[in-house]
Tab-separated table of C-alpha atoms and ligand atoms in Angstrom:
chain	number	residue	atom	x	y	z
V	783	UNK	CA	35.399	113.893	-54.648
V	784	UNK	CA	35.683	116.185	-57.572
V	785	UNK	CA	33.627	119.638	-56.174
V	786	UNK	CA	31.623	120.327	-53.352
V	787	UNK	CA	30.938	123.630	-55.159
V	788	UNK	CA	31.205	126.086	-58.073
V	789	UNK	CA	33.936	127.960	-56.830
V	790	UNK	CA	37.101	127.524	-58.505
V	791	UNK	CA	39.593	124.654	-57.428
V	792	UNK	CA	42.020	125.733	-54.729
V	793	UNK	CA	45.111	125.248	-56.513
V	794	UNK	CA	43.658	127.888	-59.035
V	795	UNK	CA	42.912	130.339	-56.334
V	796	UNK	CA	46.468	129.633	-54.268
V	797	UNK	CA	47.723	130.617	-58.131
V	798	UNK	CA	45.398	133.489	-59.111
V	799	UNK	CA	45.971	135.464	-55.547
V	800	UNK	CA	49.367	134.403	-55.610
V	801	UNK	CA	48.934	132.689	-52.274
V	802	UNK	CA	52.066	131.479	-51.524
V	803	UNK	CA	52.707	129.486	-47.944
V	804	UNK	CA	54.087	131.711	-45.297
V	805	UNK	CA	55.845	129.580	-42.479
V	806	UNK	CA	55.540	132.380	-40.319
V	807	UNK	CA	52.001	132.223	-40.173
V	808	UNK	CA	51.549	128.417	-39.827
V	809	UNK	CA	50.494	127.941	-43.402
V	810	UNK	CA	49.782	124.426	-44.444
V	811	UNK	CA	46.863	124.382	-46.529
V	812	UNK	CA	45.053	121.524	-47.481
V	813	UNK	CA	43.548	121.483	-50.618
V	814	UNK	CA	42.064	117.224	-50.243
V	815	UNK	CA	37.991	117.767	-50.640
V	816	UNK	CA	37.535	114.424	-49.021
V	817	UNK	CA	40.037	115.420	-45.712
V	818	UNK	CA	38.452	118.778	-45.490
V	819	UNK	CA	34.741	117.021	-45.824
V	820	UNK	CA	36.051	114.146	-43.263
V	821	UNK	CA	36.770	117.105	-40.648
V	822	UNK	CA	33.631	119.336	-41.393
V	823	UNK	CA	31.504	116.014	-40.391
V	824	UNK	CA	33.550	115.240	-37.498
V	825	UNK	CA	32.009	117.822	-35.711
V	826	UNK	CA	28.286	116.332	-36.311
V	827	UNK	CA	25.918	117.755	-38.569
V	828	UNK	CA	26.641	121.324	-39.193
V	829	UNK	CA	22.858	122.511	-40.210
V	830	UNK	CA	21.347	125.667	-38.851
V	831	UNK	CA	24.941	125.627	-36.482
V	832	UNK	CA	27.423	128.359	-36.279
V	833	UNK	CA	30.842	127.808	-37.059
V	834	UNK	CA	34.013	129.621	-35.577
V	835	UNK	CA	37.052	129.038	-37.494
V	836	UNK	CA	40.460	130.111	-37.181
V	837	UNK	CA	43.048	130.403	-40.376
V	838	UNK	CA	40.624	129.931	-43.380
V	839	UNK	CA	43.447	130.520	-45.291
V	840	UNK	CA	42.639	130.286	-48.863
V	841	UNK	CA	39.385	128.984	-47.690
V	842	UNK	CA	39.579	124.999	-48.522
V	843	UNK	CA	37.841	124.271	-44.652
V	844	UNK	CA	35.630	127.160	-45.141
V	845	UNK	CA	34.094	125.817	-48.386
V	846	UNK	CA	33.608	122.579	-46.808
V	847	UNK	CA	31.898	123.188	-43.705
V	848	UNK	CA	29.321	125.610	-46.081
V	849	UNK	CA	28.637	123.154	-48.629
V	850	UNK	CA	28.246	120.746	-45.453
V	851	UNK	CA	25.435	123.216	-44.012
V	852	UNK	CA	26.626	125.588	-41.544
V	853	UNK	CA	24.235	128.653	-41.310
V	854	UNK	CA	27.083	130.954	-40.531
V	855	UNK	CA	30.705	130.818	-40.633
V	856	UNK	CA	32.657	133.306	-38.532
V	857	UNK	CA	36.205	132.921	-40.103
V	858	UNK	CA	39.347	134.993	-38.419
V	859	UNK	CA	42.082	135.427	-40.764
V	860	UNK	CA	45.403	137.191	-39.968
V	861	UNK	CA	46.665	136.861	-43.806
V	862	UNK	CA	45.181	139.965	-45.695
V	863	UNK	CA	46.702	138.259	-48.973
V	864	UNK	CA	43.981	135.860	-48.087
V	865	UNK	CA	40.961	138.329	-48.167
V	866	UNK	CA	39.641	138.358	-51.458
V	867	UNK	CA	39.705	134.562	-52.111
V	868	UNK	CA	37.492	134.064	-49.000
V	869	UNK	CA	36.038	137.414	-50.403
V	870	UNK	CA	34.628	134.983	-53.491
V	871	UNK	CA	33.060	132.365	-50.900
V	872	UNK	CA	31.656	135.330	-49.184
V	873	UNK	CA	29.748	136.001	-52.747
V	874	UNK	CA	28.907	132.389	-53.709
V	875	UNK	CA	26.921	131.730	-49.829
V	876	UNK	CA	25.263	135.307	-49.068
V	877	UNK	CA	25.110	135.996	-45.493
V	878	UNK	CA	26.751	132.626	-43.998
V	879	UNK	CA	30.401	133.704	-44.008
V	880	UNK	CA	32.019	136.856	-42.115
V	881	UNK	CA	35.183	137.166	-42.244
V	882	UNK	CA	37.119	139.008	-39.525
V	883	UNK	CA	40.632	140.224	-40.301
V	884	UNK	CA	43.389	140.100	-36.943
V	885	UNK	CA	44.924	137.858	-34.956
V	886	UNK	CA	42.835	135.094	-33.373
V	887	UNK	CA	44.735	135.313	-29.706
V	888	UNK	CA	43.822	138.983	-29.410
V	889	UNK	CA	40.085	139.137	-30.580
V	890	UNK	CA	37.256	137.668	-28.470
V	891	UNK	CA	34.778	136.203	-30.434
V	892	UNK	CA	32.189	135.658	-27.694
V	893	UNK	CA	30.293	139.302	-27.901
V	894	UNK	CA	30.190	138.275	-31.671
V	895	UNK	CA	27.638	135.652	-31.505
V	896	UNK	CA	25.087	136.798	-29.546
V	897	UNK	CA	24.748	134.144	-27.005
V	898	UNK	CA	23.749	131.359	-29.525
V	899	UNK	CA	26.100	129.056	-29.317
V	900	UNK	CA	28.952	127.811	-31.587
V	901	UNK	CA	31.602	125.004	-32.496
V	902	UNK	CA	34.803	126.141	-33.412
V	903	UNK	CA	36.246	124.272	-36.276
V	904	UNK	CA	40.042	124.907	-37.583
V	905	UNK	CA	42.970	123.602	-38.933
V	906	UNK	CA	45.067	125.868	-36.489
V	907	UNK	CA	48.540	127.395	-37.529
V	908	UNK	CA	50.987	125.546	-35.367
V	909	UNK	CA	52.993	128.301	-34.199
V	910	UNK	CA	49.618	129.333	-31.780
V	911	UNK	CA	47.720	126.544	-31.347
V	912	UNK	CA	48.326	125.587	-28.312
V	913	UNK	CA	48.388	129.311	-26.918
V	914	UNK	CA	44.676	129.450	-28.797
V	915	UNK	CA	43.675	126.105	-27.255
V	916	UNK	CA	44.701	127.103	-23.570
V	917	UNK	CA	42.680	130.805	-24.046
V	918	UNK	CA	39.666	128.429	-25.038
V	919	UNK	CA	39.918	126.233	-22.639
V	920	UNK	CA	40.506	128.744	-19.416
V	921	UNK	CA	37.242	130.862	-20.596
V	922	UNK	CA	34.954	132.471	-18.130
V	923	UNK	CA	32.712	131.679	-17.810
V	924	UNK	CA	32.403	127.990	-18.148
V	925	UNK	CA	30.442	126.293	-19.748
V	926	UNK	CA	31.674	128.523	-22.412
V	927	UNK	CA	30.320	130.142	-25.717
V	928	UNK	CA	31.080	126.891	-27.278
V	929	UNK	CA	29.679	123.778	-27.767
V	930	UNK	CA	32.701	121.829	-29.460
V	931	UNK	CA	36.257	121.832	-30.477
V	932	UNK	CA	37.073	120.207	-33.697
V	933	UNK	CA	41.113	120.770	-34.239
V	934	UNK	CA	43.700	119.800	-36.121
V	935	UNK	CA	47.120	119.613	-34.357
V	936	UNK	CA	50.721	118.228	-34.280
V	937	UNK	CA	50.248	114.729	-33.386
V	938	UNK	CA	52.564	115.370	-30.284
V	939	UNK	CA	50.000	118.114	-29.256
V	940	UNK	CA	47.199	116.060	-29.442
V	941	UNK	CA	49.082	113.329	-27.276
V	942	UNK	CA	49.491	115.323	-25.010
V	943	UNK	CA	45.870	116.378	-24.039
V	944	UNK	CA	44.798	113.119	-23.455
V	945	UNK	CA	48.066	111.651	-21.980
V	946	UNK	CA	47.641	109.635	-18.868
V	947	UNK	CA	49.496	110.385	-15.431
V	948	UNK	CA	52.976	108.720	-15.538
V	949	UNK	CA	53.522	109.507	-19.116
V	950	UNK	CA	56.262	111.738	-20.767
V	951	UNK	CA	53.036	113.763	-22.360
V	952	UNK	CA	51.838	114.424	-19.266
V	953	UNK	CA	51.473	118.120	-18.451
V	954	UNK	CA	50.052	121.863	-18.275
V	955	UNK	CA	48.200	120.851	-21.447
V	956	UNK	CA	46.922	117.102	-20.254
V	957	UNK	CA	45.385	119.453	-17.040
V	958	UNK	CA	43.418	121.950	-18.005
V	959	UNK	CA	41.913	119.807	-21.105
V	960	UNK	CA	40.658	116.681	-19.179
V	961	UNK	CA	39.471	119.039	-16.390
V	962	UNK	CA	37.241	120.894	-18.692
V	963	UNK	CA	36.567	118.637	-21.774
V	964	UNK	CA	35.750	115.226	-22.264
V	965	UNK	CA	37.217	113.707	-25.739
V	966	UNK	CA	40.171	112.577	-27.750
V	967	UNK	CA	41.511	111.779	-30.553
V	968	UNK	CA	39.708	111.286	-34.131
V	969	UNK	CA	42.128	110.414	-36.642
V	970	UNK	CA	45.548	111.278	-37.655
V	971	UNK	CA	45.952	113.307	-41.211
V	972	UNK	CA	49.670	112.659	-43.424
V	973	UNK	CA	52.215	115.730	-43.792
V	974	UNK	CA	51.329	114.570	-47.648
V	975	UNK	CA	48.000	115.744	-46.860
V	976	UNK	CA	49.074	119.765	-46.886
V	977	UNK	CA	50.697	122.092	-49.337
V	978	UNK	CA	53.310	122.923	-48.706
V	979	UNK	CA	54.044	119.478	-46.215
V	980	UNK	CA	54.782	119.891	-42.617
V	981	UNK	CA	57.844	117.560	-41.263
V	982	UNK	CA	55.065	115.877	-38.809
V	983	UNK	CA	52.462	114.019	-39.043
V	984	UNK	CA	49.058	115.587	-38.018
V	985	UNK	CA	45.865	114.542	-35.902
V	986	UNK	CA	42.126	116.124	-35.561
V	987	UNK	CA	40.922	115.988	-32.385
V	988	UNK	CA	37.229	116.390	-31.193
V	989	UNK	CA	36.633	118.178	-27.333
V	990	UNK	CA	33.286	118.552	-25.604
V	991	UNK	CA	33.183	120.850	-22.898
V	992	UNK	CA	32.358	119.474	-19.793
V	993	UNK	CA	28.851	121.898	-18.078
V	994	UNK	CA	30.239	120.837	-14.102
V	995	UNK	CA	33.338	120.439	-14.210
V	996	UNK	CA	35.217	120.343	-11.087
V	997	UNK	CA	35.314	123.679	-9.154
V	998	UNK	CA	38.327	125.290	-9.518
V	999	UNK	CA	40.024	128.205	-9.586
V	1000	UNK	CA	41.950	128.749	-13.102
V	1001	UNK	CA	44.565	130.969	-11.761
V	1002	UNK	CA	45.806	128.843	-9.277
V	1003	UNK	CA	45.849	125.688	-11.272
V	1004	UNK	CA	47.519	127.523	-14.214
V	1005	UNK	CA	50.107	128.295	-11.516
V	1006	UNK	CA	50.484	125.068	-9.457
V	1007	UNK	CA	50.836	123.179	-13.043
V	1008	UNK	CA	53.473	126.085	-14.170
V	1009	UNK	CA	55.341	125.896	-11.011
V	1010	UNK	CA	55.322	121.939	-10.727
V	1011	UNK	CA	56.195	121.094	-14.289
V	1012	UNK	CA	58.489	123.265	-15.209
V	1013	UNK	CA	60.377	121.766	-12.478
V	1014	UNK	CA	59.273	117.816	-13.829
V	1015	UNK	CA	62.421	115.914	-12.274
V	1016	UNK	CA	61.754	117.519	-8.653
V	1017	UNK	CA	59.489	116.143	-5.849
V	1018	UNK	CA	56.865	117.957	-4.646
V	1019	UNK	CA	57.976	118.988	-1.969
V	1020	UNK	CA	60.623	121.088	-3.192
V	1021	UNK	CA	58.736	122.640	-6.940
V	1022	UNK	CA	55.687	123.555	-4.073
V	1023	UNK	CA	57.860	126.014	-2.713
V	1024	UNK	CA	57.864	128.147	-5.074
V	1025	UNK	CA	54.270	129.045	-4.220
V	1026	UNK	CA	53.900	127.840	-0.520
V	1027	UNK	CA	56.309	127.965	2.195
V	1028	UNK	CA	55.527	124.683	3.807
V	1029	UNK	CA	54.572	121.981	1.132
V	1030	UNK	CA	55.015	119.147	3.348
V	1031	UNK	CA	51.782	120.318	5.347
V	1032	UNK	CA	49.384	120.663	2.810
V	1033	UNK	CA	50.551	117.616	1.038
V	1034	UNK	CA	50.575	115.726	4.310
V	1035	UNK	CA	47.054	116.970	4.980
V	1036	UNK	CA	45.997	115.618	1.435
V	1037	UNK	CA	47.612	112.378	1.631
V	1038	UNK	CA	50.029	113.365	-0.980
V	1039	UNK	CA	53.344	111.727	-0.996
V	1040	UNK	CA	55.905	114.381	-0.627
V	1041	UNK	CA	58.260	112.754	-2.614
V	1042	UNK	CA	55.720	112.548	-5.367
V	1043	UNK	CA	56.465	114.240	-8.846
V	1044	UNK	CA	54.144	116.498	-10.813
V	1045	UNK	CA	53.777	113.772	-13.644
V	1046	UNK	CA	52.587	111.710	-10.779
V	1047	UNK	CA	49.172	113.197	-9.594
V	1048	UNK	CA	46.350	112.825	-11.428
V	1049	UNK	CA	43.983	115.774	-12.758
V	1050	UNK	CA	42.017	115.232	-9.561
V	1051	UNK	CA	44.962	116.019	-7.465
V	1052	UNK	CA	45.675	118.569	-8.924
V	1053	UNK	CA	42.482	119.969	-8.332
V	1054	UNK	CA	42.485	119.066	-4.858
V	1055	UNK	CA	46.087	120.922	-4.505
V	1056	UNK	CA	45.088	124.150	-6.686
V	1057	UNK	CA	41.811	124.213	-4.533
V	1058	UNK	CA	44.301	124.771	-1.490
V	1059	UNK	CA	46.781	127.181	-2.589
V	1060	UNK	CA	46.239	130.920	-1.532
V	1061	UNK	CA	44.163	132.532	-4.161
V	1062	UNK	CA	46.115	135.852	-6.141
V	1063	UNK	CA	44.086	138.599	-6.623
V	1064	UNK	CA	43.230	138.589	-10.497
V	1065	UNK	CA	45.349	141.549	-11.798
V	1066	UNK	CA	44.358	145.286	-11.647
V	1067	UNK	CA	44.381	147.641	-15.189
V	1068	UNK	CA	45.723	150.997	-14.217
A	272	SAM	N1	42.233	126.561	-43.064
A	272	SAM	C1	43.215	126.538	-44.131
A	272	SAM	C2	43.394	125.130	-44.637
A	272	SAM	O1	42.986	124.209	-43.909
A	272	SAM	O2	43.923	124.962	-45.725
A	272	SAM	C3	44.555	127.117	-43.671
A	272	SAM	C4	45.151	126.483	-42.425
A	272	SAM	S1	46.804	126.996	-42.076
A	272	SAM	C5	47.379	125.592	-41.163
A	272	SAM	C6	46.638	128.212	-40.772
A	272	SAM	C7	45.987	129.514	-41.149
A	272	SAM	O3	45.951	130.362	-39.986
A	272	SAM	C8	46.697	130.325	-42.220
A	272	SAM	O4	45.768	130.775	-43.178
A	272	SAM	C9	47.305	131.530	-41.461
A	272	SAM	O5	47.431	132.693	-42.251
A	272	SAM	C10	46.305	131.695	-40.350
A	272	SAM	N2	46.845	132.363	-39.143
A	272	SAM	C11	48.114	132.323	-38.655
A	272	SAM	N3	48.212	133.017	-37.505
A	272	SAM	C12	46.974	133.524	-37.265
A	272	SAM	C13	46.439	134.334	-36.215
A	272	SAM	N4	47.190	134.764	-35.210
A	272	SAM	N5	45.122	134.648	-36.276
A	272	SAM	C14	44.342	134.211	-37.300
A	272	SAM	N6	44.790	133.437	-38.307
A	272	SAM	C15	46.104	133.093	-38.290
């Protein structure tokens, strides 16, 4: 693909705003029409949707999912070096792309869209994506303000949100995205792929949220998963502890194995388990 617009190529823009990849920020750009096309359409057809994306960067994701049809792109960039190139895509699709300067972790986006709802699209900077993905996936409410997830990770992020019980993958992350989203996997992308490249390789990864998922409380299964594997190698019986005084009873009365580990249980025991533990009150401002 040569142009999926009139804007000048990336490299020039990288160049003319002197654009220069900042590790600290998680910059990897990709400047590939046909890989930032690919991911645009792997969230379905984009007409008359909003799009949320995180780290436009110089813009190369932004232009695509535009020229693919998105009514409105809501773009968060914490780069101000990267302002007036997504300034010029601004210009070139009036009134489809706002651009919010901050930090993605500490803005919430949901008061922003007016209760119609929106798929978040991004090629995430590494150093937060899985902090971002774990704020999105603990939202309340749930079903939350959006309809999709369509992420690019570290491949050994993305294994480990679908990994299976019984697997070294297995985890806080595994948890909370198979309780709340259905999904997987869509393809993996080369670190050849990025400018400058990353010493992994990279995946995109496609989540739905689930509307009934399981009832739970979020607090206690962020905690039971926090307590039990950061303890991996213990049994049950002895990581449970740290948030009950007598494990064996509530395991026994689940039919739980005390001698069990964490990367044992399935998502549904955990569920079961968190569903048990006493409830914290959720914290007080002063
Ligand atoms: N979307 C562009 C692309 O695909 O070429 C850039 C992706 S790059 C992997 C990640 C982007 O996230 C960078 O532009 C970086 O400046 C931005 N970023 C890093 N930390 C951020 C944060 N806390 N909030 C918002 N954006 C952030």
């Amino acid at each position: 693909m040569s142009a999926i617009d009139d804007l000048p190529p990336l490299r020039d823009i990288v160049a003319r705003f002197d654009l220069s990849a900042r590790k600290a920020l998680g910059q990897n750009f990709l400047f590939d029409l046909n890989l930032t096309s690919r991911i645009a359409r792997a969230a379905g057809p984009l007409d008359g949707i909003t799009i949320v994306e995180i780290g436009p960067g110089p813009g190369g994701l932004t232009r695509a999912l535009l020229a693919a049809g998105a009514e409105r792109v809501i773009a968060v960039e914490r780069d101000q070096r990267c302002l007036p190139a997504l300034e010029m895509i601004a210009s070139r699709y009036p009134g489809r792309l706002d651009v919010i300067h901050g930090d993605a972790l500490q803005i919430d986006l949901a008061p922003r869209l007016a209760g119609s709802p929106a798929r978040i699209i991004a090629n995430l900077p590494y150093n937060i994506a899985s902090a971002l993905l774990v704020s999105w996936l603990t939202v309340e409410p749930w079903p939350p303000w959006f309809s999709s997830l369509t992420l690019m990770f570290q491949r050994e992020v993305a294994d480990r949100l679908y990994a299976a019980p019984g697997t070294s993958d297995y985890g806080r992350l595994s948890i909370l995205t198979q309780w709340r989203c259905t999904g997987g996997r869509l393809f993996d992308v080369a670190p050849t792929a990025f400018v400058p490249p990353p010493k992994v390789t990279s995946s995109v990864v496609h989540l739905v949220p689930r509307p009934n998922p399981e009832d739970c409380d979020r607090r206690s299964l962020e905690r039971l998963t926090q307590a039990t594997f950061s303890q991996r190698r213990k049994m049950l019986r002895s990581s449970l502890r740290q948030l009950i005084e007598t494990p064996e009873n509530l395991l026994a009365e689940l039919e739980i194995d005390p001698t069990r580990r964490a990367e044992t249980l399935t998502v549904a025991d955990f569920i079961r388990l968190a569903n048990r533990l006493p409830r914290q009150p959720a914290t007080l401002a002063l």
